[in-house]
Coordinates of C-alpha atoms in Angstrom, one line a residue:
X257 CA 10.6 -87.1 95.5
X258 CA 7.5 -86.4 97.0
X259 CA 7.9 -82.4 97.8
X260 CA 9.7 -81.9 94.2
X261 CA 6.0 -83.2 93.0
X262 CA 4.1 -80.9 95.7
X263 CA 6.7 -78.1 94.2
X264 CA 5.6 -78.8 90.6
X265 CA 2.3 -78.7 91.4
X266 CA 2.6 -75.2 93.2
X267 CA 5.0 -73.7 90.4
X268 CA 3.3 -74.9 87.3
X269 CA 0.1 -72.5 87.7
X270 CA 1.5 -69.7 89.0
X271 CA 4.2 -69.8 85.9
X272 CA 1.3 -70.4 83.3
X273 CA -0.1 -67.3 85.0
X274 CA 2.5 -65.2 84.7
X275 CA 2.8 -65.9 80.9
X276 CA -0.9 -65.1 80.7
X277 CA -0.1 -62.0 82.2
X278 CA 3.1 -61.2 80.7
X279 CA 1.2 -62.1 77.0
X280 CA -1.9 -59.9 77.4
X281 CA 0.5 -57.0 78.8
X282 CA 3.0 -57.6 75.5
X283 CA -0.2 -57.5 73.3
X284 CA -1.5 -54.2 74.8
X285 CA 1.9 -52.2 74.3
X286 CA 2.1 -53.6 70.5
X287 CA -1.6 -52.8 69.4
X288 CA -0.8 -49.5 70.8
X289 CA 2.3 -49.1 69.3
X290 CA 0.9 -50.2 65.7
X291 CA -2.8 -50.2 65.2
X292 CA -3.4 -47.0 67.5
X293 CA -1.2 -44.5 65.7
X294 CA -2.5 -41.3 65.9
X295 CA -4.2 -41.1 62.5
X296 CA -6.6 -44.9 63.5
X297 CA -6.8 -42.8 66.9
X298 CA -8.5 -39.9 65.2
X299 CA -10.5 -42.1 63.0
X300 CA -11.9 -44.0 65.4
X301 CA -12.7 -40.3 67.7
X302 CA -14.6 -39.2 64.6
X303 CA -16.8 -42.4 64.2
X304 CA -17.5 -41.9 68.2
X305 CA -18.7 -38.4 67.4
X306 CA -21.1 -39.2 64.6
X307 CA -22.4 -42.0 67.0
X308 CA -23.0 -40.1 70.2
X309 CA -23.8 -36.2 68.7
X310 CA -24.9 -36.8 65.1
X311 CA -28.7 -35.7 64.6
X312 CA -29.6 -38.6 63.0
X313 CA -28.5 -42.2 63.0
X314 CA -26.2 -43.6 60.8
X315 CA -24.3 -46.8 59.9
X316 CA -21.0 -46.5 60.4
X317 CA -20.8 -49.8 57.8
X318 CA -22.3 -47.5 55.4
X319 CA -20.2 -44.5 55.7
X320 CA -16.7 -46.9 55.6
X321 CA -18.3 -48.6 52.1
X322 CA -18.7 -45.5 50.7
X323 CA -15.4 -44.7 51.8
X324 CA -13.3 -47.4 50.7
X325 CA -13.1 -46.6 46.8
X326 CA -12.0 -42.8 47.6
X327 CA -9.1 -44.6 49.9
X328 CA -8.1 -47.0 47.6
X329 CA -8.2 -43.9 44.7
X330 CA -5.6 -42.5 46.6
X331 CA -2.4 -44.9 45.8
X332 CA -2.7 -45.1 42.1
X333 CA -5.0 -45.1 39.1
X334 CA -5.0 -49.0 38.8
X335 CA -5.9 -49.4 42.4
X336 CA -9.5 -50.4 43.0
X337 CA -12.2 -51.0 45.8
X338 CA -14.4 -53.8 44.7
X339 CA -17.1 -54.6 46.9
X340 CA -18.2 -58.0 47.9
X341 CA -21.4 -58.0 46.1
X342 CA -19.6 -57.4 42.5
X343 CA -16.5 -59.6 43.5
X344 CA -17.9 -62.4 41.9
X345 CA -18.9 -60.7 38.7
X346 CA -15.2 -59.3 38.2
X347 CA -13.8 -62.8 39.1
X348 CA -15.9 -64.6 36.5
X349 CA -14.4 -61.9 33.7
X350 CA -10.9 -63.2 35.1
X351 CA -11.6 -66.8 35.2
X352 CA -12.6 -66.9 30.8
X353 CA -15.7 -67.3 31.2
X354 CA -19.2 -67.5 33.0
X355 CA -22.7 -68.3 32.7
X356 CA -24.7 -66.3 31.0
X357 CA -27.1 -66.2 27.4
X358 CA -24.7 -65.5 25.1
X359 CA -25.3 -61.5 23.9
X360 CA -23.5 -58.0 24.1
X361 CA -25.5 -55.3 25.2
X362 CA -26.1 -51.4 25.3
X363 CA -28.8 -49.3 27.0
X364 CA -30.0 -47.1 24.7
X365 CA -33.0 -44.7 24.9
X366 CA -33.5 -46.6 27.9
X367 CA -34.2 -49.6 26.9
X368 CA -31.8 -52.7 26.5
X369 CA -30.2 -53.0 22.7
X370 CA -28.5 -56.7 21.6
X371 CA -25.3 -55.5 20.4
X372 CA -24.1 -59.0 19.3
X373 CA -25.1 -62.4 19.6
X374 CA -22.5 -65.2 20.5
X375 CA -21.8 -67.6 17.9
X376 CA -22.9 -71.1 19.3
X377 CA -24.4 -69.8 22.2
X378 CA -27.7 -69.8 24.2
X379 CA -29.2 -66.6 22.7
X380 CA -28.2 -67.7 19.0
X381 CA -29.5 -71.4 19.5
X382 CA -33.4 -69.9 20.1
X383 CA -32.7 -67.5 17.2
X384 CA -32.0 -64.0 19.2
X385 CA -30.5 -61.7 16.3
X386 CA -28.9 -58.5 16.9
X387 CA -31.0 -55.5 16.6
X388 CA -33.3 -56.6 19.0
X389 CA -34.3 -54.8 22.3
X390 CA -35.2 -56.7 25.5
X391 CA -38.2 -54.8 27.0
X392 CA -38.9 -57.6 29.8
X393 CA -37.4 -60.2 31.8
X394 CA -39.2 -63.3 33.3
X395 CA -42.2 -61.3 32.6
X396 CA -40.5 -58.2 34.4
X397 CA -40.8 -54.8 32.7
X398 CA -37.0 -53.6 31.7
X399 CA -37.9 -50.6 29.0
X400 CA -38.2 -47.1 30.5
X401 CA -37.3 -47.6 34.2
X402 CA -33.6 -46.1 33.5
X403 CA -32.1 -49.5 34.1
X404 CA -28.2 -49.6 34.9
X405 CA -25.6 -51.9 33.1
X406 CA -25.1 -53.8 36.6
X407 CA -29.0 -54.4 37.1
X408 CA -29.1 -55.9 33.2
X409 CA -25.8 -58.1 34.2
X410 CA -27.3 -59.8 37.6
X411 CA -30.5 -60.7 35.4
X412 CA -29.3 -62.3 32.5
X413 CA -26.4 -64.1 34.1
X414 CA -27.2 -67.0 36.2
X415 CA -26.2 -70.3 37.1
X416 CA -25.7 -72.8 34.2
X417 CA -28.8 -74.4 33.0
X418 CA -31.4 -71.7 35.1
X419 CA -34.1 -70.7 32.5
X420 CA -35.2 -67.0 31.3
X421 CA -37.5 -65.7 29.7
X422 CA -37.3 -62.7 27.3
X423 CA -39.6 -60.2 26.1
X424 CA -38.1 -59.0 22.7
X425 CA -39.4 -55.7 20.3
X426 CA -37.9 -56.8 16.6
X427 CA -38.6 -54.2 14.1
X428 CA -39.5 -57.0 11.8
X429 CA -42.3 -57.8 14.4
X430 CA -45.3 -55.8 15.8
X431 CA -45.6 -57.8 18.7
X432 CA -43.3 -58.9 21.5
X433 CA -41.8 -62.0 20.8
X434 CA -41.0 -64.4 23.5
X435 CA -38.0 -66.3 23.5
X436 CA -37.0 -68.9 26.9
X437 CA -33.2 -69.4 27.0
X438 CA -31.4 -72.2 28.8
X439 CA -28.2 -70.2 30.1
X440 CA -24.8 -71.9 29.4
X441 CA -21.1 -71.3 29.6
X442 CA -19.9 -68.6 27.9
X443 CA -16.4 -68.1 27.0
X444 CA -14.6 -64.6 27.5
X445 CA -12.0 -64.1 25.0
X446 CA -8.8 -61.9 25.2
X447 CA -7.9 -61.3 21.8
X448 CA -10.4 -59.3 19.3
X449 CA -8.3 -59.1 16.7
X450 CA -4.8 -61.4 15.1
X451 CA -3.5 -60.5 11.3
X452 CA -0.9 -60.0 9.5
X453 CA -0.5 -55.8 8.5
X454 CA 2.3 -56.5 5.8
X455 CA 3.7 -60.0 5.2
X456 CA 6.7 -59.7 8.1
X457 CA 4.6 -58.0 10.7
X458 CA 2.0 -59.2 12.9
X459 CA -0.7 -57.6 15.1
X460 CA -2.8 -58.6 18.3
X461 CA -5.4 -56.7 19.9
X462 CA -5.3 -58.1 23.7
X463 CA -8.6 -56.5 25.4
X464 CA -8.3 -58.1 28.9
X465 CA -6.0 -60.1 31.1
X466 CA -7.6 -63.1 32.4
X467 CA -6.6 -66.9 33.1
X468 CA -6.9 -67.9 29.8
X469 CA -4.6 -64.6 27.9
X470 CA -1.7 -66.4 27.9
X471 CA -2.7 -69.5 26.2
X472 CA -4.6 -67.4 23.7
X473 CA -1.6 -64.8 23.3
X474 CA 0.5 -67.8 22.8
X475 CA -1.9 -69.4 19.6
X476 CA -2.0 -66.2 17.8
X477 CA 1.5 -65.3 17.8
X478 CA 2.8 -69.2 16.3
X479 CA 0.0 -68.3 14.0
X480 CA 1.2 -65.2 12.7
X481 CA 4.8 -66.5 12.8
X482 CA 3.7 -69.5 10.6
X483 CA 2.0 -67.0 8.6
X484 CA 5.4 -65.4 8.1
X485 CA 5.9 -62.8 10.6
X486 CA 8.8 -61.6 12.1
X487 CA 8.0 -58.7 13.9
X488 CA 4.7 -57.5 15.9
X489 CA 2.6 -55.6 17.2
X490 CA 0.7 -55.8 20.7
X491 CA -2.2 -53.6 21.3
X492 CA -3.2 -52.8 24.7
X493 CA -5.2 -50.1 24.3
X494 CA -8.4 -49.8 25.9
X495 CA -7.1 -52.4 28.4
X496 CA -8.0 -52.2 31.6

């Protein structure tokens, strides 16, 4: 009994070291099998290249980033690249809502126009109207510095109940107004449009798929069928 627990204690290590062995050997052949084919092979010379002989220095992080959206390009026209740093923006679209002041806006001129103002929302609740154009934000100058779409988006939405402040040009006014805002939830809705065209057919205007589509889909069309319709029509263009 004795020597069959002096044998153990022999035959345990060297077979847990064998495994090790035979594990790390089996894991070499299949990374080179299937990560290393020849195309990651050349990818990875190329990257070596610009590291050791290009002139100047470079990120490699960098180049890949820019990289990605041209990859992705490549499989179909719905296929995108979305960056970490905008992930949670396009998630809050899909979610139904987010937090925000309540407006629609376009950059005209350069300088940021209120499109629409949300019924019930922050904006409308301190009396924003559209028509007006937002020239600063928390004091910050916003007119004339060619301002992008993205940059207006990060500074008006927020986390609910953050305060702004808004510098506003009102054509009724000639001096900036201010107005502070108390951001809030504000609900993205999918369908712009539900009526009845002639009394048996319907029609829905479905802008966006997000969490809440289906449950608005869903309202409009026992609407319209209470309403009388028996046949409809979905429109999806300008969906993306």
């Amino acid at each position: 009994i004795m020597a069959n627990k002096n044998n153990s204690k022999i035959f345990i290590p060297l077979i847990i070291s064998i495994s090790l062995v035979l594990g790390m050997v089996i894991g070499r052949i299949f990374t080179e099998t299937s990560f290393y084919s020849p195309s990651n092979k050349k990818l990875a010379q190329i990257f070596r290249l610009i590291e050791d002989k290009y002139v100047d220095t470079v990120s490699i992080d960098t180049i890949l980033e820019k990289s990605f959206p041209n990859i992705v390009a490549q499989l179909d026209p719905h296929s995108t690249y979305i960056p970490a740093e905008d992930l949670a923006a396009t998630n809050e679209e899909l979610e139904g809502s987010f937090s925000g002041i309540g407006i629609s806006f376009s950059i005209m001129n350069d300088t940021i126009a209120i499109i629409e103002v949300i019924p019930t929302g922050p904006s409308e609740k301190v009396g924003l109207m559209a028509g007006d154009r937002i020239v600063s934000v928390n004091n910050e100058n916003v007119a004339g510095i060619s301002i992008t779409n993205e940059k207006v988006m990060k500074l008006l939405r927020g986390k609910k109940g953050t305060k702004l402040t808004l510098g506003i040009k009102r054509n009724s006014s000639a001096t900036t107004l201010s107005f502070d805002i108390v951001r809030g939830d504000i609900p993205v809705h999918s369908i712009d449009a539900s009526y009845l065209i002639t009394p048996e057919i319907g029609y829905i205007k479905v802008n966006k798929f997000s969490r809440n589509t289906y449950n608005e889909f869903l309202t409009s069309l026992n609407n319209l069928k209470n309403e009388g319709a028996s046949k409809y029509i979905i429109d999806l263009r300008g969906n993306g």
